[in-house]
Coordinates of C-alpha atoms in Angstrom, one line a residue:
X1385 CA 0.0 0.0 0.0
X1386 CA 1.3 3.4 -0.9
X1387 CA 1.7 6.3 1.6
X1388 CA -1.6 8.2 1.9
X1389 CA -1.7 11.4 -0.2
X1390 CA -4.1 14.4 0.3
X1391 CA -6.3 15.4 -2.6
X1392 CA -8.4 18.3 -1.4
X1393 CA -9.8 17.0 1.9
X1394 CA -9.7 13.4 0.7
X1395 CA -6.9 10.9 1.1
X1396 CA -5.7 8.6 -1.7
X1397 CA -4.5 5.3 -0.1
X1398 CA -3.8 3.4 -3.3
X1399 CA -4.1 3.5 -7.1
X1400 CA -5.1 0.6 -9.3
X1401 CA -4.5 0.6 -13.1
X1402 CA -7.1 -0.7 -15.5
X1403 CA -7.8 -3.5 -16.2
X1404 CA -7.7 -4.5 -12.6
X1405 CA -7.7 -7.9 -10.9
X1406 CA -10.8 -8.5 -8.8
X1407 CA -8.8 -10.1 -6.0
X1408 CA -6.5 -7.1 -6.0
X1409 CA -9.4 -4.7 -5.9
X1410 CA -11.0 -6.6 -2.9
X1411 CA -7.7 -6.4 -1.0
X1412 CA -7.3 -2.7 -1.7
X1413 CA -10.9 -1.9 -0.6
X1414 CA -10.5 -3.9 2.6
X1415 CA -7.3 -2.0 3.4
X1416 CA -9.1 1.3 2.7
X1417 CA -12.0 0.4 4.9
X1418 CA -9.6 -0.6 7.7
X1419 CA -7.8 2.7 7.2
X1420 CA -11.0 4.7 7.5
X1421 CA -12.2 2.8 10.6
X1422 CA -8.9 3.5 12.3
X1423 CA -9.4 7.2 12.0
X1424 CA -10.9 9.4 14.8
X1425 CA -14.4 10.8 14.5
X1426 CA -13.0 14.2 13.6
X1427 CA -10.8 12.7 10.8
X1428 CA -13.8 10.8 9.4
X1429 CA -15.9 14.0 9.2
X1430 CA -13.1 15.8 7.4
X1431 CA -13.1 13.0 4.7
X1432 CA -16.8 13.8 4.0
X1433 CA -16.3 17.6 4.0
X1434 CA -14.9 18.7 0.6
X1435 CA -17.1 21.8 0.6
X1436 CA -16.5 24.5 3.2
X1437 CA -16.4 25.2 6.9
X1438 CA -19.6 27.3 6.6
X1439 CA -22.7 25.2 5.8
X1440 CA -24.0 25.6 2.3
X1441 CA -27.5 27.0 1.7
X1442 CA -29.6 24.4 -0.2
X1443 CA -33.0 24.9 -2.0
X1444 CA -35.0 21.6 -2.2
X1445 CA -37.5 21.8 -5.0
X1446 CA -40.0 18.8 -4.8
X1447 CA -43.7 18.6 -4.8
X1448 CA -43.8 15.7 -2.3
X1449 CA -43.5 16.8 1.3
X1450 CA -42.1 13.4 2.4
X1451 CA -39.3 13.6 -0.3
X1452 CA -38.4 17.1 0.9
X1453 CA -38.3 15.9 4.5
X1454 CA -36.2 12.9 3.6
X1455 CA -33.6 15.0 1.8
X1456 CA -33.5 17.4 4.8
X1457 CA -32.9 14.5 7.2
X1458 CA -30.1 13.1 5.1
X1459 CA -28.3 16.4 5.0
X1460 CA -28.8 16.9 8.7
X1461 CA -26.9 13.6 9.4
X1462 CA -23.7 14.8 7.7
X1463 CA -21.5 15.8 10.6
X1464 CA -19.7 19.1 10.4
X1465 CA -21.6 20.3 7.2
X1466 CA -24.4 22.3 8.9
X1467 CA -26.6 22.6 5.8
X1468 CA -29.2 25.3 5.7
X1469 CA -32.2 24.0 3.8
X1470 CA -35.3 25.8 2.3
X1471 CA -38.0 24.2 0.2
X1472 CA -40.2 24.9 -2.8
X1473 CA -43.0 22.7 -4.2
X1474 CA -43.1 24.1 -7.8
X1475 CA -41.0 25.8 -10.4
X1476 CA -42.8 29.1 -9.8
X1477 CA -42.2 29.0 -6.0
X1478 CA -38.5 28.0 -6.6
X1479 CA -37.9 31.0 -8.8
X1480 CA -39.5 33.3 -6.2
X1481 CA -37.2 31.8 -3.5
X1482 CA -34.1 32.2 -5.8
X1483 CA -34.9 35.9 -6.3
X1484 CA -35.4 36.4 -2.6
X1485 CA -32.4 34.4 -1.2
X1486 CA -28.9 33.2 -2.1
X1487 CA -28.2 29.5 -2.5
X1488 CA -25.1 27.4 -3.0
X1489 CA -26.9 24.5 -4.7
X1490 CA -30.4 23.4 -5.7
X1491 CA -31.8 19.8 -5.3
X1492 CA -34.7 19.5 -7.8
X1493 CA -37.2 16.8 -8.7
X1494 CA -37.3 16.8 -12.6
X1495 CA -41.0 15.6 -12.5
X1496 CA -42.9 18.6 -11.2
X1497 CA -46.5 19.6 -11.9
X1498 CA -45.7 22.9 -13.7
X1499 CA -42.7 21.5 -15.7
X1500 CA -41.2 18.1 -16.4
X1501 CA -37.9 16.6 -17.3
X1502 CA -35.7 18.8 -19.5
X1503 CA -38.1 21.8 -19.2
X1504 CA -38.1 21.7 -15.4
X1505 CA -34.3 21.9 -15.2
X1506 CA -34.0 24.4 -18.0
X1507 CA -36.6 26.7 -16.3
X1508 CA -34.8 26.8 -13.0
X1509 CA -31.4 27.1 -14.7
X1510 CA -32.6 30.1 -16.7
X1511 CA -33.5 31.8 -13.4
X1512 CA -30.3 30.7 -11.6
X1513 CA -27.6 30.1 -14.1
X1514 CA -24.9 30.6 -11.5
X1515 CA -26.2 28.0 -9.0
X1516 CA -25.4 24.3 -9.5
X1517 CA -28.5 22.0 -10.0
X1518 CA -28.6 18.4 -8.8
X1519 CA -31.6 16.4 -10.1
X1520 CA -33.0 13.7 -7.9
X1521 CA -35.7 11.5 -9.5
X1522 CA -37.5 8.2 -9.5
X1523 CA -36.2 7.1 -12.9
X1524 CA -33.0 5.1 -13.4
X1525 CA -33.2 5.4 -17.2
X1526 CA -29.9 6.5 -18.6
X1527 CA -31.4 8.5 -21.5
X1528 CA -33.6 10.4 -19.0
X1529 CA -30.5 11.2 -16.9
X1530 CA -28.6 12.4 -20.0
X1531 CA -31.5 14.7 -21.0
X1532 CA -31.5 16.2 -17.5
X1533 CA -27.8 16.9 -17.6
X1534 CA -28.2 18.4 -21.1
X1535 CA -30.7 20.8 -19.5
X1536 CA -27.7 22.1 -17.4
X1537 CA -28.1 20.0 -14.3
X1538 CA -24.7 19.2 -12.8
X1539 CA -25.7 15.7 -11.8
X1540 CA -28.6 13.2 -11.6
X1541 CA -29.1 10.8 -8.7
X1542 CA -31.8 8.1 -8.8
X1543 CA -33.9 8.3 -5.7
X1544 CA -33.4 4.7 -4.7
X1545 CA -29.6 5.1 -4.3
X1546 CA -29.8 8.3 -2.3
X1547 CA -27.8 8.4 0.9
X1548 CA -26.2 11.1 3.1
X1549 CA -22.6 10.5 1.8
X1550 CA -23.8 10.3 -1.8
X1551 CA -25.8 13.4 -1.5
X1552 CA -23.1 15.3 0.4
X1553 CA -20.5 14.3 -2.2
X1554 CA -22.7 15.2 -5.1
X1555 CA -23.3 18.7 -3.7
X1556 CA -19.6 19.2 -3.1
X1557 CA -18.6 18.1 -6.6
X1558 CA -21.4 20.1 -8.2
X1559 CA -20.3 23.3 -6.4
X1560 CA -16.7 22.7 -7.5
X1561 CA -17.7 22.0 -11.1
X1562 CA -19.8 25.1 -11.2
X1563 CA -16.9 27.2 -9.8
X1564 CA -14.6 25.8 -12.5
X1565 CA -17.2 26.4 -15.2
X1566 CA -17.6 30.0 -14.0
X1567 CA -13.9 30.5 -14.1
X1568 CA -13.7 29.3 -17.6
X1569 CA -16.7 31.4 -18.6
X1570 CA -15.0 34.4 -17.1
X1571 CA -11.8 33.8 -19.0
X1572 CA -13.8 33.4 -22.3
X1573 CA -15.7 36.7 -21.7
X1574 CA -13.1 39.0 -20.2
X1575 CA -9.9 40.7 -21.3
X1576 CA -7.0 39.1 -19.4
X1577 CA -5.1 42.3 -19.0
X1578 CA -7.8 44.7 -17.8
X1579 CA -10.4 42.1 -16.6
X1580 CA -13.0 44.1 -18.4
X1581 CA -15.7 42.5 -20.5
X1582 CA -14.3 41.5 -23.9
X1583 CA -15.9 42.0 -27.4
X1584 CA -17.8 38.8 -27.1
X1585 CA -19.5 39.7 -23.8
X1586 CA -20.1 43.2 -25.0
X1587 CA -21.9 41.9 -28.0
X1588 CA -24.1 39.7 -25.8
X1589 CA -24.9 42.5 -23.4
X1590 CA -25.6 44.9 -26.1
X1591 CA -27.9 42.5 -27.8
X1592 CA -29.9 42.0 -24.6
X1593 CA -29.9 45.8 -23.9
X1594 CA -31.5 46.5 -27.3
X1595 CA -34.2 43.8 -26.6
X1596 CA -35.0 45.5 -23.3
X1597 CA -34.9 49.0 -24.9
X1598 CA -37.4 47.9 -27.6
X1599 CA -39.7 46.5 -25.0
X1600 CA -39.5 49.5 -22.7
X1601 CA -39.1 52.2 -25.4
X1602 CA -35.9 53.3 -23.6
X1603 CA -32.6 54.8 -24.7
X1604 CA -29.2 53.0 -25.0
X1605 CA -25.9 54.6 -25.8
X1606 CA -22.5 53.1 -26.8
X1607 CA -19.2 54.9 -26.3
X1608 CA -16.2 53.9 -28.4
X1609 CA -12.9 55.1 -26.9
X1610 CA -9.4 55.2 -28.4
X1611 CA -6.5 56.5 -26.4
X1612 CA -4.7 59.4 -28.0
X1613 CA -1.0 58.8 -29.0
X1614 CA -0.9 55.5 -27.1
X1615 CA 1.6 54.1 -29.7
X1616 CA 4.1 56.8 -28.9
X1617 CA 3.9 56.0 -25.1
X1618 CA 4.1 52.3 -25.8
X1619 CA 7.1 52.6 -28.1
X1620 CA 8.9 55.1 -25.8
X1621 CA 8.4 53.5 -22.4
X1622 CA 8.0 49.9 -23.5
X1623 CA 5.2 47.4 -23.7
X1624 CA 5.2 46.7 -19.9
X1625 CA 4.4 50.4 -19.2
X1626 CA 1.8 50.3 -22.0
X1627 CA 0.1 47.4 -20.3
X1628 CA 0.2 49.2 -17.0
X1629 CA -1.4 52.3 -18.6
X1630 CA -4.2 50.2 -20.1
X1631 CA -4.9 48.6 -16.8
X1632 CA -5.0 52.0 -15.0
X1633 CA -7.3 53.4 -17.8
X1634 CA -9.6 50.4 -17.3
X1635 CA -9.9 51.2 -13.5
X1636 CA -10.6 54.9 -14.2
X1637 CA -13.3 54.1 -16.7
X1638 CA -15.0 51.7 -14.4
X1639 CA -14.9 54.4 -11.7
X1640 CA -16.4 57.0 -14.0
X1641 CA -19.6 55.2 -15.0
X1642 CA -22.6 53.8 -13.2
X1643 CA -22.5 50.3 -11.7
X1644 CA -25.1 49.1 -14.2
X1645 CA -23.0 50.2 -17.2
X1646 CA -20.6 47.8 -19.0
X1647 CA -17.0 48.8 -19.7
X1648 CA -15.3 46.6 -22.3
X1649 CA -11.7 46.2 -23.4
X1650 CA -11.6 45.6 -27.2
X1651 CA -7.9 44.9 -27.5
X1652 CA -5.0 47.3 -27.7
X1653 CA -5.9 50.8 -26.7
X1654 CA -9.6 50.6 -27.6
X1655 CA -12.5 50.5 -25.1
X1656 CA -16.3 50.6 -25.2
X1657 CA -18.9 51.5 -22.7
X1658 CA -22.5 50.4 -22.8
X1659 CA -25.1 52.6 -21.1
X1660 CA -28.7 51.5 -20.5
X1661 CA -31.8 53.2 -19.2
X1662 CA -30.6 56.7 -20.1
X1663 CA -33.0 59.6 -19.4
X1664 CA -32.0 61.6 -22.5
X1665 CA -28.9 62.5 -24.4
X1666 CA -27.8 64.9 -21.6
X1667 CA -27.1 62.0 -19.3
X1668 CA -24.8 60.4 -21.9
X1669 CA -23.1 63.8 -22.3
X1670 CA -22.5 64.1 -18.5
X1671 CA -21.0 60.6 -18.4
X1672 CA -18.8 61.3 -21.4
X1673 CA -17.5 64.4 -19.7
X1674 CA -16.9 62.5 -16.5
X1675 CA -14.8 59.9 -18.5
X1676 CA -12.7 62.7 -20.0
X1677 CA -12.2 64.3 -16.6
X1678 CA -10.9 61.0 -15.2
X1679 CA -7.9 61.4 -17.5
X1680 CA -7.0 64.8 -16.1
X1681 CA -4.7 63.4 -13.4
X1682 CA -1.4 62.1 -14.9
X1683 CA -0.8 58.4 -14.9
X1684 CA 2.2 57.1 -12.9
X1685 CA 4.6 55.1 -15.1
X1686 CA 8.1 54.4 -14.1
X1687 CA 7.9 56.9 -11.3
X1688 CA 6.9 59.8 -13.5
X1689 CA 3.6 61.4 -14.4
X1690 CA 2.4 60.7 -18.0
X1691 CA -0.4 62.6 -19.5
X1692 CA -2.8 60.5 -21.6
X1693 CA -6.1 61.5 -23.1
X1694 CA -8.9 59.7 -25.1
X1695 CA -11.2 60.4 -27.9
X1696 CA -14.8 59.2 -27.6
X1697 CA -17.4 58.5 -30.2
X1698 CA -21.1 58.2 -29.1
X1699 CA -23.9 56.4 -30.8
X1700 CA -27.5 56.3 -29.5
X1701 CA -30.2 53.7 -30.0
X1702 CA -32.4 53.9 -32.0
X1703 CA -31.3 57.0 -33.9
X1704 CA -27.8 55.8 -34.9
X1705 CA -28.5 52.1 -35.3
X1706 CA -30.8 49.3 -34.3
X1707 CA -28.4 46.4 -34.1
X1708 CA -25.1 45.9 -32.1
X1709 CA -23.0 46.0 -35.3
X1710 CA -24.7 49.2 -36.6
X1711 CA -24.3 51.0 -33.2
X1712 CA -20.7 50.1 -32.8
X1713 CA -19.9 51.2 -36.4
X1714 CA -21.6 54.5 -35.7
X1715 CA -19.7 55.0 -32.5
X1716 CA -16.4 54.3 -34.3
X1717 CA -17.2 56.9 -37.0
X1718 CA -17.9 59.4 -34.3
X1719 CA -14.7 58.6 -32.5
X1720 CA -12.7 59.2 -35.7
X1721 CA -14.4 62.6 -35.9
X1722 CA -13.3 63.3 -32.3
X1723 CA -9.7 62.5 -33.4
X1724 CA -9.9 64.8 -36.4
X1725 CA -11.0 67.9 -34.5
X1726 CA -8.2 67.7 -32.0
X1727 CA -8.6 64.6 -29.7
X1728 CA -9.4 64.6 -26.0
X1729 CA -13.1 65.2 -26.7
X1730 CA -16.4 63.4 -27.5
X1731 CA -18.5 63.5 -30.6
X1732 CA -22.0 62.2 -31.3
X1733 CA -22.7 60.3 -34.5
X1734 CA -24.7 62.3 -37.1
X1735 CA -26.1 61.9 -40.6
X1736 CA -23.1 63.8 -42.0
X1737 CA -20.8 61.2 -40.3
X1738 CA -22.9 58.4 -41.7
X1739 CA -22.4 59.7 -45.3
X1740 CA -18.7 60.1 -44.6
X1741 CA -18.6 56.5 -43.1
X1742 CA -20.3 55.1 -46.2
X1743 CA -17.8 56.9 -48.5
X1744 CA -14.9 55.9 -46.4
X1745 CA -15.9 52.2 -46.5
X1746 CA -16.2 52.5 -50.3
X1747 CA -12.7 54.1 -50.5
X1748 CA -11.2 51.4 -48.2
X1749 CA -12.6 48.6 -50.4
X1750 CA -11.4 50.2 -53.6
X1751 CA -7.9 51.1 -52.2
X1752 CA -7.3 47.5 -51.3
X1753 CA -7.2 46.6 -55.1
X1754 CA -5.6 49.8 -56.4
X1755 CA -2.1 48.4 -56.7
X1756 CA -3.3 45.2 -58.4
X1757 CA -5.4 47.2 -60.8
X1758 CA -2.5 49.6 -61.5
X1759 CA -4.5 52.7 -60.5
X1760 CA -1.7 54.5 -58.7
X1761 CA 0.5 56.8 -60.7
X1762 CA 3.3 59.3 -60.0
X1763 CA 3.3 62.9 -61.0
X1764 CA 6.5 64.9 -60.9
X1765 CA 6.7 68.4 -59.4
X1766 CA 10.0 70.3 -59.8
X1767 CA 11.9 72.0 -57.0
X1768 CA 13.6 75.2 -58.3
X1769 CA 16.9 76.6 -57.2
X1770 CA 16.1 80.2 -56.2
X1771 CA 19.6 81.5 -56.9
X1772 CA 20.2 80.0 -60.4
X1773 CA 16.7 79.0 -61.4
X1774 CA 17.5 75.5 -62.3
X1775 CA 15.6 72.3 -61.4
X1776 CA 17.3 70.7 -58.4
X1777 CA 14.9 68.0 -57.7
X1778 CA 11.6 66.5 -58.8
X1779 CA 9.1 65.2 -56.2
X1780 CA 7.2 62.1 -57.0
X1781 CA 3.6 62.9 -56.0
X1782 CA 1.2 59.9 -55.6
X1783 CA -2.1 60.1 -57.4
X1784 CA -5.0 57.5 -57.5
X1785 CA -6.7 57.4 -60.8
X1786 CA -9.8 55.2 -60.6
X1787 CA -11.5 53.3 -63.4
X1788 CA -14.1 56.0 -63.8
X1789 CA -11.4 58.5 -64.6
X1790 CA -11.6 60.4 -61.3
X1791 CA -8.3 61.4 -59.7
X1792 CA -7.7 61.4 -56.0
X1793 CA -5.0 63.4 -54.2
X1794 CA -3.0 62.0 -51.2
X1795 CA -4.9 64.1 -48.6
X1796 CA -8.0 62.2 -49.7
X1797 CA -6.7 58.7 -49.1
X1798 CA -3.3 58.6 -47.2
X1799 CA -5.0 58.5 -43.8
X1800 CA -7.0 55.5 -45.0
X1801 CA -3.9 53.8 -46.3
X1802 CA -2.2 54.2 -42.9
X1803 CA -5.2 52.9 -40.9
X1804 CA -5.8 49.9 -43.1
X1805 CA -2.1 49.0 -43.0
X1806 CA -1.4 49.1 -46.7
X1807 CA 0.6 52.3 -46.7
X1808 CA 3.8 50.4 -46.4
X1809 CA 3.0 48.3 -49.5
X1810 CA 2.2 51.5 -51.4
X1811 CA 5.4 53.1 -50.1
X1812 CA 7.5 50.3 -51.5
X1813 CA 5.6 50.4 -54.8
X1814 CA 6.5 54.2 -55.0
X1815 CA 10.2 53.5 -54.4
X1816 CA 10.1 50.8 -57.0
X1817 CA 8.4 53.0 -59.6
X1818 CA 10.8 55.9 -58.9
X1819 CA 13.7 53.6 -59.4
X1820 CA 12.2 52.6 -62.8
X1821 CA 11.6 56.3 -63.6
X1822 CA 15.2 57.4 -63.0
X1823 CA 16.8 56.1 -66.3
X1824 CA 14.0 57.8 -68.3
X1825 CA 14.8 61.1 -66.6
X1826 CA 18.5 60.6 -67.5
X1827 CA 17.5 60.0 -71.1
X1828 CA 15.4 63.1 -71.2
X1829 CA 17.5 65.6 -69.2
X1830 CA 21.0 64.1 -69.4
X1831 CA 22.0 65.1 -65.9
X1832 CA 18.8 64.2 -64.2
X1833 CA 17.7 65.8 -60.9
X1834 CA 17.1 63.8 -57.7
X1835 CA 13.7 62.2 -57.3
X1836 CA 12.1 63.0 -53.9
X1837 CA 9.7 60.5 -52.3
X1838 CA 7.5 60.9 -49.3
X1839 CA 8.0 58.2 -46.7
X1840 CA 5.1 57.1 -44.6
X1841 CA 5.4 56.5 -40.8
X1842 CA 4.7 52.8 -41.4
X1843 CA 7.8 52.5 -43.5
X1844 CA 9.9 54.1 -40.8
X1845 CA 8.4 51.5 -38.4
X1846 CA 9.7 48.6 -40.6
X1847 CA 13.1 47.6 -39.2
X1848 CA 14.0 46.1 -42.6
X1849 CA 13.1 49.3 -44.5
X1850 CA 16.7 50.4 -45.3
X1851 CA 17.7 46.9 -46.4
X1852 CA 14.7 46.6 -48.6
X1853 CA 15.3 50.0 -50.2
X1854 CA 19.0 49.0 -51.0
X1855 CA 17.7 45.8 -52.6
X1856 CA 15.4 47.8 -54.8
X1857 CA 18.2 50.1 -55.8
X1858 CA 20.5 47.2 -56.7
X1859 CA 17.7 45.5 -58.7
X1860 CA 17.3 48.6 -60.9
X1861 CA 21.0 49.6 -60.9
X1862 CA 20.4 53.1 -59.4
X1863 CA 22.3 54.9 -56.6
X1864 CA 20.9 56.2 -53.3
X1865 CA 22.3 59.7 -54.2
X1866 CA 19.8 59.9 -57.0
X1867 CA 17.0 60.0 -54.5
X1868 CA 15.7 62.2 -51.7
X1869 CA 13.4 60.8 -48.9
X1870 CA 11.0 63.2 -47.2
X1871 CA 9.7 62.4 -43.7
X1872 CA 7.2 64.5 -41.9
X1873 CA 8.1 66.4 -38.8
X1874 CA 5.2 64.6 -37.0
X1875 CA 6.5 61.1 -37.8
X1876 CA 10.1 62.1 -36.8
X1877 CA 9.0 63.5 -33.4
X1878 CA 6.8 60.5 -32.6
X1879 CA 9.9 58.6 -31.7
X1880 CA 13.1 60.6 -32.3
X1881 CA 15.6 58.0 -31.1
X1882 CA 14.2 55.2 -33.3
X1883 CA 13.6 57.4 -36.3
X1884 CA 17.2 58.8 -36.0
X1885 CA 18.6 55.3 -36.2
X1886 CA 16.6 54.5 -39.3
X1887 CA 17.5 57.8 -41.0
X1888 CA 21.2 57.0 -40.3
X1889 CA 20.9 53.7 -42.2
X1890 CA 19.2 55.5 -45.1
X1891 CA 21.8 58.2 -45.1
X1892 CA 24.5 55.5 -45.4
X1893 CA 22.9 54.5 -48.7
X1894 CA 23.6 58.0 -50.0
X1895 CA 20.0 59.1 -49.9
X1896 CA 19.4 62.8 -49.3
X1897 CA 17.1 63.2 -46.3
X1898 CA 14.6 66.0 -45.8
X1899 CA 12.2 66.8 -42.9
X1900 CA 8.8 67.9 -44.5
X1901 CA 6.3 70.2 -42.9
X1902 CA 9.0 71.5 -40.6
X1903 CA 8.1 74.2 -38.0
X1904 CA 4.7 73.0 -36.8
X1905 CA 6.4 71.9 -33.5
X1906 CA 8.9 74.3 -31.9
X1907 CA 10.4 71.5 -29.8
X1908 CA 11.6 69.9 -33.0
X1909 CA 14.3 72.5 -33.4
X1910 CA 16.3 71.2 -30.5
X1911 CA 16.3 67.7 -32.0
X1912 CA 17.7 68.8 -35.4
X1913 CA 21.3 68.0 -34.6
X1914 CA 20.4 64.4 -33.8
X1915 CA 19.1 63.7 -37.3
X1916 CA 21.3 63.1 -40.4
X1917 CA 19.1 65.4 -42.6
X1918 CA 20.4 67.7 -45.3
X1919 CA 17.2 69.7 -46.0
X1920 CA 14.1 71.2 -44.4
X1921 CA 10.8 71.9 -46.1
X1922 CA 9.1 74.4 -43.9
X1923 CA 5.3 74.2 -43.3
X1924 CA 3.3 76.8 -45.3
X1925 CA 1.8 78.1 -42.0
X1926 CA 5.1 79.7 -41.2
X1927 CA 4.8 81.9 -44.2
X1928 CA 1.3 83.1 -43.5
X1929 CA 2.5 86.3 -41.7
X1930 CA 6.3 86.3 -41.8
X1931 CA 6.4 90.1 -42.0
X1932 CA 4.6 90.6 -38.7
X1933 CA 5.2 87.4 -36.6
X1934 CA 8.7 87.3 -35.1
X1935 CA 8.3 83.7 -34.1
X1936 CA 7.4 82.7 -37.6
X1937 CA 10.3 84.8 -39.0
X1938 CA 12.7 83.1 -36.6
X1939 CA 11.5 79.6 -37.7
X1940 CA 11.1 80.2 -41.4
X1941 CA 13.9 79.7 -43.9
X1942 CA 11.6 79.9 -46.9
X1943 CA 8.5 78.9 -48.7
X1944 CA 7.6 80.0 -52.2
X1945 CA 4.2 81.7 -52.3
X1946 CA 3.7 85.2 -53.6
X1947 CA 6.5 87.7 -54.7
X1948 CA 6.8 89.1 -51.2
X1949 CA 7.4 85.7 -49.6
X1950 CA 9.8 84.8 -52.4
X1951 CA 11.9 87.9 -51.7
X1952 CA 11.9 87.1 -48.0
X1953 CA 13.0 83.5 -48.8
X1954 CA 15.9 84.6 -51.1
X1955 CA 17.0 87.3 -48.7
X1956 CA 17.2 84.8 -45.8
X1957 CA 19.2 82.3 -47.7
X1958 CA 16.6 79.8 -48.9
X1959 CA 18.2 77.7 -51.7
X1960 CA 15.1 76.2 -53.4
X1961 CA 11.3 76.3 -53.5
X1962 CA 8.6 74.0 -54.8
X1963 CA 4.9 74.4 -55.7

């Protein structure tokens, strides 16, 4: 016999492998009985107590008074368990009792007057899905027992084999199985990082909320939230700090709304809030403002205060959608509008946004096939040397010519390219086409000017970008010095250290580097020495009032606009202009 081992509050005295020998089994059972009888009374009670020190509350649902009394008496004989029992003689009475009191388990006769078999169990389970059910019936038919378990009972015990140990054990196992089931359900319906409801649970609750709203003619609102500039925080401080921030945001969101509201984590830095039983749009507005206010206090990350904000889109049932999918899409569109007008605000969905969303969806769908259908083309715009008047460089400007002949400019589709993740593919296509174009410029001009190409932030995020560019140049037998890469000031300042490293790799290929739209952020001036750039293209806003704005004059080197601005540019040493 092996040394006894504890499993829960039970002891394992031996293990027999299948198929076993009957004589061996008889010997092992005899030893186990002898071992049990040698225990003290307290030890014996502990072997029959796998549940808890506090007696479980049991609801006995049975139409027969004698059966209810018998089950009570069995539970009363279990030493150390101290069961608390209440009774109900019908499904209706059981549901009333469940609504009034809390129970750890329910013992139910599946053959009741107001529901039988599967329907009896299903009815009680619908009213108490978190309480384990144990069916106790007269039938010993296996098919009947299976049907009862399929109705969500944890176990079925034929009445004629009922005993105190069997019933006590069944209750303990049913409670434990239910706890395990609830843990698994929680994992399936909650975000592991924030412990908020996930998309699956949000969809379920939203579906049920809309059913109730239709029945009660009430209002439901959905908030869709996206953290502002989360990627920059995540990339700068690391993913661990990013996760800490998301968990802190989740706690603040839960603390900002009502207990009846659902806060969901949708992955990454996106969240949603479901609000029911609203008494008008003003209540939704107050809650949205409360959420924004919760971000006012800096978040503590690595011992320092980090400012973070969020943009909120709001959609209301039934005006902005009558299905979960429609409402969420409307809320997303409103969130993008909040981003567009400056972030850290909330916006309601409107008909104008609906039309914009429809158009955006159509553009997204068409853009996905634009490269395959060869709808992109490059237009060349010269950059003139202001001192000599020669063409120093030509910028390759992307245009999208659709099948109907309409032409779209970058400001109409670049944002969509970035958000759909295909801007990198288009960027590599542009480098490839510019490399093919270079020999043609040589044939036409002899000494061809450089070709300038706008580089998207997604290309700068690609650690293999410089290597891939070099491979393209080798493939078409062109040199890096024949090209100029323009990166926006915004993308450079998003992560100066990482971008500086990438620009260094590109500079080593001989590529001339330019910061585009320079001057929109005064802090970028102090970073200039860190970047291996040769040229700056100043933002046109700097030239709006160069004669009267001393700050603009200090920042501006040049932009070509009217004659007055041109004279200013030449006088202050600007070498070239474009446009």
